[in-house]
Amino acid sequence: MSVALRNAQRAVPVRRAPLRRAVCALRAALGASRFDVGLVCAGNALMRRLNGAYRHCPEPTDVLSFPFHQVAAGELPQPRCRDDYNLGDVFLGVEYIHQQCRESGEDFDDVLTVTAAHGLCHLLGYRHDTKPEWEQMYQKEAQILEELNRLTGSRLRPLTAGLF
């Protein structure tokens, strides 16, 4: 199945091919390579609107996930027809991420990939509202990033390292 990647902003150049390859590898590491996923690179204005509309927090953010299926953490959806082979959409706040990377000195492409991994985990029911949920999500992110690291030689770590 496919990863549909759309760049809906112009503030920050995005290397789409490497990001698409990384998301394909992460999706496979999650055991979900049969499922489509939408990936939207968004600017601060769009992220602010979406965050305000869906989370009642009208501020830009790094990632928002909109799952197609409601599943428990660690479960794959059980599609009934071909059109149901869809995980959902991940909106990456690339302008926000880029600003954070400039301030922290982190590599933008690496943080974008780790943020995409975080968003994919949200599509599959992982959350981080409580410490046990965070631990479960952190473990899953670490697992899929380790697989990506093995394939690419990178050294990526989960986003939520210091959350709790």
XYZ file of N, CA and C in Angstrom:
492
model
N 0.829 -1.165 0.000
C 0.000 0.000 0.000
C 0.888 1.249 0.000
N 0.286 2.397 0.083
C 1.067 3.599 -0.186
C 1.152 4.566 0.991
N 2.150 5.415 0.878
C 2.290 6.567 1.756
C 2.071 7.789 0.871
N 0.961 8.471 1.093
C 0.665 9.684 0.332
C 1.225 10.863 1.118
N 2.208 11.534 0.546
C 2.865 12.648 1.228
C 2.543 13.942 0.496
N 2.022 14.903 1.237
C 1.685 16.213 0.661
C 2.387 17.305 1.454
N 3.055 18.197 0.755
C 3.687 19.334 1.402
C 2.742 20.529 1.262
N 2.055 20.887 2.358
C 1.048 21.945 2.329
C 1.587 23.263 2.888
N 2.901 23.436 2.858
C 3.508 24.667 3.373
C 4.707 25.022 2.500
N 5.139 26.250 2.610
C 6.278 26.707 1.805
C 7.389 27.319 2.649
N 7.202 27.350 3.953
C 8.163 28.026 4.826
C 9.479 27.258 4.963
N 9.405 25.929 4.909
C 10.576 25.095 5.176
C 10.719 24.051 4.060
N 11.882 23.962 3.427
C 12.090 22.904 2.429
C 12.058 21.535 3.105
N 11.344 20.611 2.483
C 11.222 19.249 3.022
C 11.754 18.276 1.977
N 12.645 17.406 2.408
C 13.171 16.348 1.542
C 12.161 15.201 1.578
N 11.252 15.204 0.611
C 10.115 14.285 0.649
C 10.486 12.831 0.405
N 11.374 12.547 -0.528
C 11.697 11.147 -0.841
C 12.277 10.417 0.374
N 13.283 10.992 1.084
C 13.799 10.279 2.266
C 12.746 10.137 3.370
N 11.888 11.148 3.520
C 10.837 11.069 4.535
C 9.853 9.957 4.176
N 9.466 9.872 2.921
C 8.548 8.814 2.479
C 9.167 7.434 2.711
N 10.449 7.277 2.368
C 11.121 5.983 2.582
C 11.146 5.619 4.058
N 11.448 6.602 4.901
C 11.490 6.352 6.350
C 10.117 5.938 6.867
N 9.067 6.623 6.426
C 7.717 6.297 6.883
C 7.312 4.909 6.391
N 7.705 4.541 5.191
C 7.425 3.188 4.697
C 8.110 2.141 5.580
N 9.358 2.397 5.951
C 10.090 1.464 6.821
C 9.463 1.408 8.210
N 9.059 2.548 8.740
C 8.426 2.589 10.061
C 7.083 1.863 10.043
N 6.341 2.063 8.982
C 5.042 1.384 8.832
C 5.248 -0.131 8.794
N 6.277 -0.575 8.081
C 6.590 -2.005 8.031
C 7.007 -2.522 9.409
N 7.799 -1.732 10.135
C 8.229 -2.137 11.477
C 7.041 -2.260 12.428
N 5.976 -1.514 12.157
C 4.752 -1.612 12.958
C 3.870 -2.780 12.510
N 4.269 -3.458 11.446
C 3.467 -4.551 10.913
C 2.271 -4.071 10.127
N 2.324 -2.833 9.659
C 1.176 -2.212 9.003
C 1.462 -1.816 7.560
N 2.366 -2.515 6.900
C 2.727 -2.116 5.538
C 1.592 -2.341 4.543
N 0.574 -3.107 4.909
C -0.579 -3.314 4.010
C -1.525 -2.117 4.020
N -1.298 -1.179 4.931
C -2.214 -0.063 5.111
C -1.673 1.221 4.491
N -2.567 1.997 3.899
C -2.224 3.324 3.408
C -2.085 4.278 4.595
N -1.299 5.310 4.395
C -1.187 6.372 5.392
C -0.997 7.694 4.657
N -1.626 8.730 5.167
C -1.450 10.063 4.618
C -0.510 10.857 5.511
N 0.392 11.574 4.901
C 1.365 12.374 5.632
C 1.308 13.783 5.047
N 1.003 14.774 5.885
C 0.890 16.155 5.427
C 1.922 16.995 6.174
N 2.776 17.659 5.419
C 3.736 18.600 5.998
C 3.045 19.953 6.040
N 2.842 20.462 7.243
C 2.019 21.657 7.435
C 2.810 22.784 8.081
N 2.379 24.011 7.785
C 2.944 25.193 8.414
C 2.237 25.499 9.726
N 2.726 26.521 10.407
C 2.168 26.895 11.713
C 0.693 27.286 11.642
N 0.278 27.976 10.592
C -1.116 28.429 10.505
C -2.076 27.242 10.461
N -1.785 26.265 9.620
C -2.649 25.086 9.529
C -2.626 24.282 10.823
N -1.442 24.105 11.405
C -1.347 23.337 12.656
C -2.108 24.046 13.779
N -2.037 25.370 13.807
C -2.767 26.145 14.807
C -4.269 25.928 14.648
N -4.761 25.983 13.404
C -6.201 25.778 13.156
C -6.641 24.369 13.545
N -5.873 23.368 13.133
C -6.235 21.982 13.451
C -6.164 21.714 14.948
N -5.115 22.191 15.586
C -4.948 21.990 17.027
C -6.074 22.686 17.792
N -6.476 23.857 17.321
C -7.585 24.565 17.952
C -8.904 23.844 17.760
N -9.137 23.358 16.553
C -10.403 22.695 16.244
C -10.542 21.340 16.938
N -9.475 20.565 17.001
C -9.577 19.192 17.494
C -9.079 18.987 18.918
N -8.213 19.884 19.397
C -7.677 19.714 20.752
C -7.946 20.944 21.619
N -8.646 21.920 21.066
C -9.004 23.151 21.792
C -7.774 23.866 22.337
N -6.704 23.817 21.565
C -5.450 24.487 21.923
C -4.953 25.191 20.658
N -5.353 26.444 20.432
C -5.042 27.123 19.173
C -3.590 27.584 19.073
N -2.680 26.661 19.208
C -1.244 26.926 19.081
C -0.675 25.947 18.058
N 0.384 26.330 17.355
C 1.024 25.354 16.475
C 1.652 24.238 17.310
N 1.809 23.083 16.719
C 2.393 21.929 17.403
C 3.194 21.116 16.403
N 3.886 20.104 16.882
C 4.755 19.324 16.009
C 4.029 18.233 15.232
N 3.014 17.600 15.837
C 2.353 16.493 15.142
C 0.916 16.343 15.634
N 0.040 16.048 14.689
C -1.348 15.701 14.983
C -1.687 14.471 14.152
N -2.322 13.504 14.798
C -2.675 12.262 14.116
C -4.184 12.086 14.107
N -4.688 11.639 12.972
C -6.115 11.422 12.800
C -6.327 9.986 12.316
N -6.543 9.058 13.252
C -6.686 7.646 12.867
C -7.980 7.370 12.097
N -7.886 6.485 11.146
C -9.044 6.030 10.388
C -9.843 5.018 11.209
N -9.140 4.211 11.995
C -9.752 3.190 12.853
C -9.470 3.534 14.306
N -10.356 3.144 15.181
C -10.107 3.242 16.615
C -9.676 1.853 17.086
N -8.411 1.731 17.493
C -7.881 0.454 17.955
C -7.162 0.658 19.281
N -7.047 -0.416 20.028
C -6.274 -0.383 21.260
C -4.793 -0.392 20.896
N -3.975 0.174 21.759
C -2.535 0.229 21.508
C -1.998 -1.171 21.219
N -1.253 -1.270 20.135
C -0.629 -2.535 19.771
C -1.473 -3.408 18.865
N -2.708 -3.017 18.604
C -3.569 -3.803 17.721
C -3.581 -3.182 16.329
N -3.660 -4.043 15.328
C -3.841 -3.566 13.965
C -5.332 -3.535 13.659
N -5.751 -2.601 12.819
C -7.150 -2.587 12.404
C -7.521 -3.886 11.693
N -8.793 -4.215 11.724
C -9.318 -5.390 11.028
C -10.246 -4.914 9.912
N -9.676 -4.565 8.750
C -10.489 -4.011 7.660
C -11.505 -5.019 7.136
N -12.660 -4.497 6.742
C -13.721 -5.340 6.181
C -13.732 -5.297 4.657
N -13.130 -4.258 4.093
C -13.074 -4.150 2.635
C -11.792 -3.413 2.248
N -11.496 -3.415 0.977
C -10.261 -2.814 0.464
C -10.095 -1.352 0.893
N -11.172 -0.588 0.888
C -11.100 0.834 1.237
C -10.765 1.071 2.707
N -10.903 0.052 3.540
C -10.608 0.193 4.972
C -9.137 -0.038 5.313
N -8.306 -0.336 4.311
C -6.873 -0.518 4.555
C -6.203 0.856 4.603
N -6.543 1.601 5.621
C -6.073 2.966 5.779
C -5.807 3.189 7.270
N -4.617 3.630 7.608
C -4.311 3.930 9.012
C -4.842 5.296 9.423
N -4.838 6.242 8.498
C -5.252 7.600 8.806
C -4.226 8.591 8.306
N -4.267 9.777 8.890
C -3.397 10.866 8.442
C -2.568 11.417 9.597
N -1.323 11.733 9.286
C -0.408 12.374 10.234
C -0.050 13.739 9.657
N -0.298 14.788 10.438
C 0.083 16.143 10.066
C 1.350 16.497 10.827
N 2.413 16.752 10.097
C 3.688 17.143 10.696
C 3.806 18.662 10.649
N 3.971 19.279 11.788
C 4.145 20.732 11.861
C 5.580 21.092 11.538
N 5.929 21.046 10.248
C 7.328 21.206 9.856
C 7.881 22.583 10.200
N 7.063 23.608 10.112
C 7.545 24.949 10.469
C 7.871 25.003 11.962
N 6.996 24.444 12.790
C 7.200 24.379 14.239
C 8.436 23.525 14.563
N 8.546 22.365 13.928
C 9.686 21.470 14.156
C 10.985 22.164 13.757
N 10.963 22.843 12.618
C 12.164 23.544 12.147
C 12.601 24.610 13.148
N 11.633 25.365 13.686
C 11.957 26.387 14.688
C 12.579 25.738 15.931
N 12.011 24.624 16.372
C 12.543 23.929 17.547
C 13.966 23.428 17.285
N 14.205 22.919 16.096
C 15.534 22.405 15.747
C 16.570 23.522 15.688
N 16.170 24.687 15.182
C 17.095 25.827 15.164
C 17.499 26.204 16.579
N 16.539 26.157 17.514
C 16.816 26.524 18.904
C 17.647 25.466 19.626
N 17.422 24.201 19.309
C 18.092 23.115 20.042
C 19.353 22.604 19.356
N 19.508 22.932 18.061
C 20.667 22.449 17.322
C 20.506 21.023 16.807
N 19.305 20.461 16.927
C 19.069 19.108 16.433
C 18.894 19.108 14.925
N 19.134 17.956 14.309
C 19.010 17.804 12.867
C 17.531 17.752 12.478
N 17.111 18.654 11.601
C 15.703 18.771 11.202
C 15.172 17.479 10.593
N 15.900 16.880 9.656
C 15.417 15.662 9.001
C 15.258 14.516 9.992
N 16.187 14.405 10.940
C 16.078 13.357 11.961
C 14.849 13.573 12.836
N 14.648 14.811 13.282
C 13.507 15.104 14.151
C 12.199 14.919 13.387
N 12.181 15.261 12.116
C 10.988 15.052 11.306
C 10.642 13.563 11.225
N 11.634 12.722 11.040
C 11.411 11.280 10.973
C 10.919 10.735 12.307
N 11.535 11.164 13.399
C 11.117 10.707 14.728
C 9.694 11.186 15.027
N 9.369 12.388 14.611
C 8.026 12.918 14.817
C 7.009 12.119 14.001
N 7.379 11.725 12.784
C 6.502 10.875 11.971
C 6.280 9.525 12.653
N 7.318 8.961 13.251
C 7.176 7.692 13.986
C 6.190 7.858 15.140
N 6.297 8.955 15.832
C 5.394 9.268 16.942
C 3.948 9.346 16.439
N 3.752 10.041 15.328
C 2.417 10.160 14.751
C 1.851 8.827 14.300
N 2.691 7.977 13.710
C 2.240 6.647 13.289
C 1.789 5.819 14.486
N 2.524 5.917 15.584
C 2.127 5.188 16.795
C 0.761 5.659 17.284
N 0.495 6.952 17.204
C -0.820 7.467 17.576
C -1.913 6.881 16.677
N -1.627 6.694 15.380
C -2.618 6.106 14.485
C -2.987 4.693 14.904
N -2.078 4.022 15.594
C -2.321 2.643 16.029
C -2.698 2.560 17.502
N -3.245 3.635 18.030
C -3.831 3.590 19.360
C -2.920 3.911 20.520
N -1.652 4.178 20.267
C -0.738 4.496 21.366
C -0.981 5.924 21.836
N -0.905 6.113 23.148
C -1.134 7.425 23.756
C -0.049 7.670 24.807
N -0.045 8.890 25.345
C 0.929 9.190 26.404
C 0.332 10.132 27.439
N -0.941 9.905 27.780
C -1.607 10.738 28.783
C -1.226 10.357 30.212
N -0.873 9.105 30.426
C -0.468 8.637 31.752
C 0.912 7.994 31.646
N 1.552 7.805 32.761
C 2.885 7.190 32.730
C 2.867 5.778 32.127
N 1.913 4.903 32.487
C 1.897 3.575 31.841
C 1.674 3.653 30.325
N 0.793 4.559 29.888
C 0.594 4.728 28.442
C 1.867 5.245 27.785
N 2.515 6.207 28.428
C 3.757 6.755 27.888
C 4.814 5.666 27.770
N 4.945 4.831 28.808
C 5.949 3.765 28.778
C 5.702 2.806 27.618
N 4.423 2.463 27.396
C 4.074 1.570 26.296
C 4.388 2.222 24.947
N 4.035 3.495 24.810
C 4.296 4.190 23.550
C 5.792 4.385 23.325
N 6.499 4.754 24.375
C 7.946 4.942 24.268
C 8.618 3.642 23.808
N 8.190 2.536 24.396
C 8.767 1.234 24.022
C 8.510 0.931 22.548
N 7.305 1.200 22.072
C 6.977 0.943 20.661
C 7.770 1.871 19.742
N 7.859 3.145 20.095
C 8.646 4.074 19.280
C 10.108 3.633 19.225
N 10.655 3.259 20.372
C 12.051 2.803 20.414
C 12.249 1.577 19.526
N 11.290 0.662 19.558
C 11.379 -0.562 18.761
C 11.381 -0.260 17.263
N 10.458 0.573 16.814
C 10.394 0.825 15.371
C 11.536 1.719 14.906
N 11.978 2.627 15.761
C 13.133 3.453 15.389
C 14.410 2.620 15.358
N 14.510 1.642 16.228
C 15.671 0.743 16.208
C 15.723 -0.025 14.889
N 14.567 -0.457 14.412
C 14.510 -1.145 13.119
C 14.935 -0.193 11.995
N 14.450 1.038 12.036
C 14.864 2.027 11.039
C 16.365 2.298 11.148
N 16.867 2.424 12.355
C 18.305 2.633 12.567
C 19.117 1.491 11.971
N 18.634 0.269 12.164
C 19.330 -0.907 11.630
C 19.386 -0.842 10.102
N 18.300 -0.413 9.494
C 18.235 -0.347 8.030
C 19.036 0.807 7.446
N 19.115 1.916 8.173
C 19.709 3.131 7.606
C 21.044 3.538 8.222
N 21.407 2.928 9.345
C 22.635 3.327 10.020
C 22.494 4.600 10.833
N 21.271 5.078 11.005
C 21.063 6.288 11.802
C 20.986 5.936 13.285
N 20.843 6.954 14.121
C 20.794 6.762 15.573
C 19.633 7.562 16.167
N 18.452 7.285 15.684
C 17.265 8.033 16.100
C 16.701 7.461 17.404
N 16.153 8.372 18.219
C 15.548 7.995 19.492
C 14.149 8.587 19.570
N 13.279 7.994 20.397
C 11.896 8.480 20.474
C 11.788 9.937 20.917
N 10.718 10.562 20.462
C 10.401 11.942 20.801
C 10.128 12.135 22.279
N 9.442 11.185 22.852
C 8.913 11.338 24.207
C 9.916 10.939 25.286
N 11.186 11.020 25.021
C 12.205 10.548 25.959
C 12.086 11.161 27.344
N 11.760 12.421 27.442
C 11.731 13.057 28.753
C 10.342 13.457 29.230
N 9.301 12.801 28.717
C 7.944 13.238 29.026
C 7.575 13.021 30.487
N 7.918 11.866 31.043
C 7.590 11.587 32.449
C 8.850 11.421 33.259
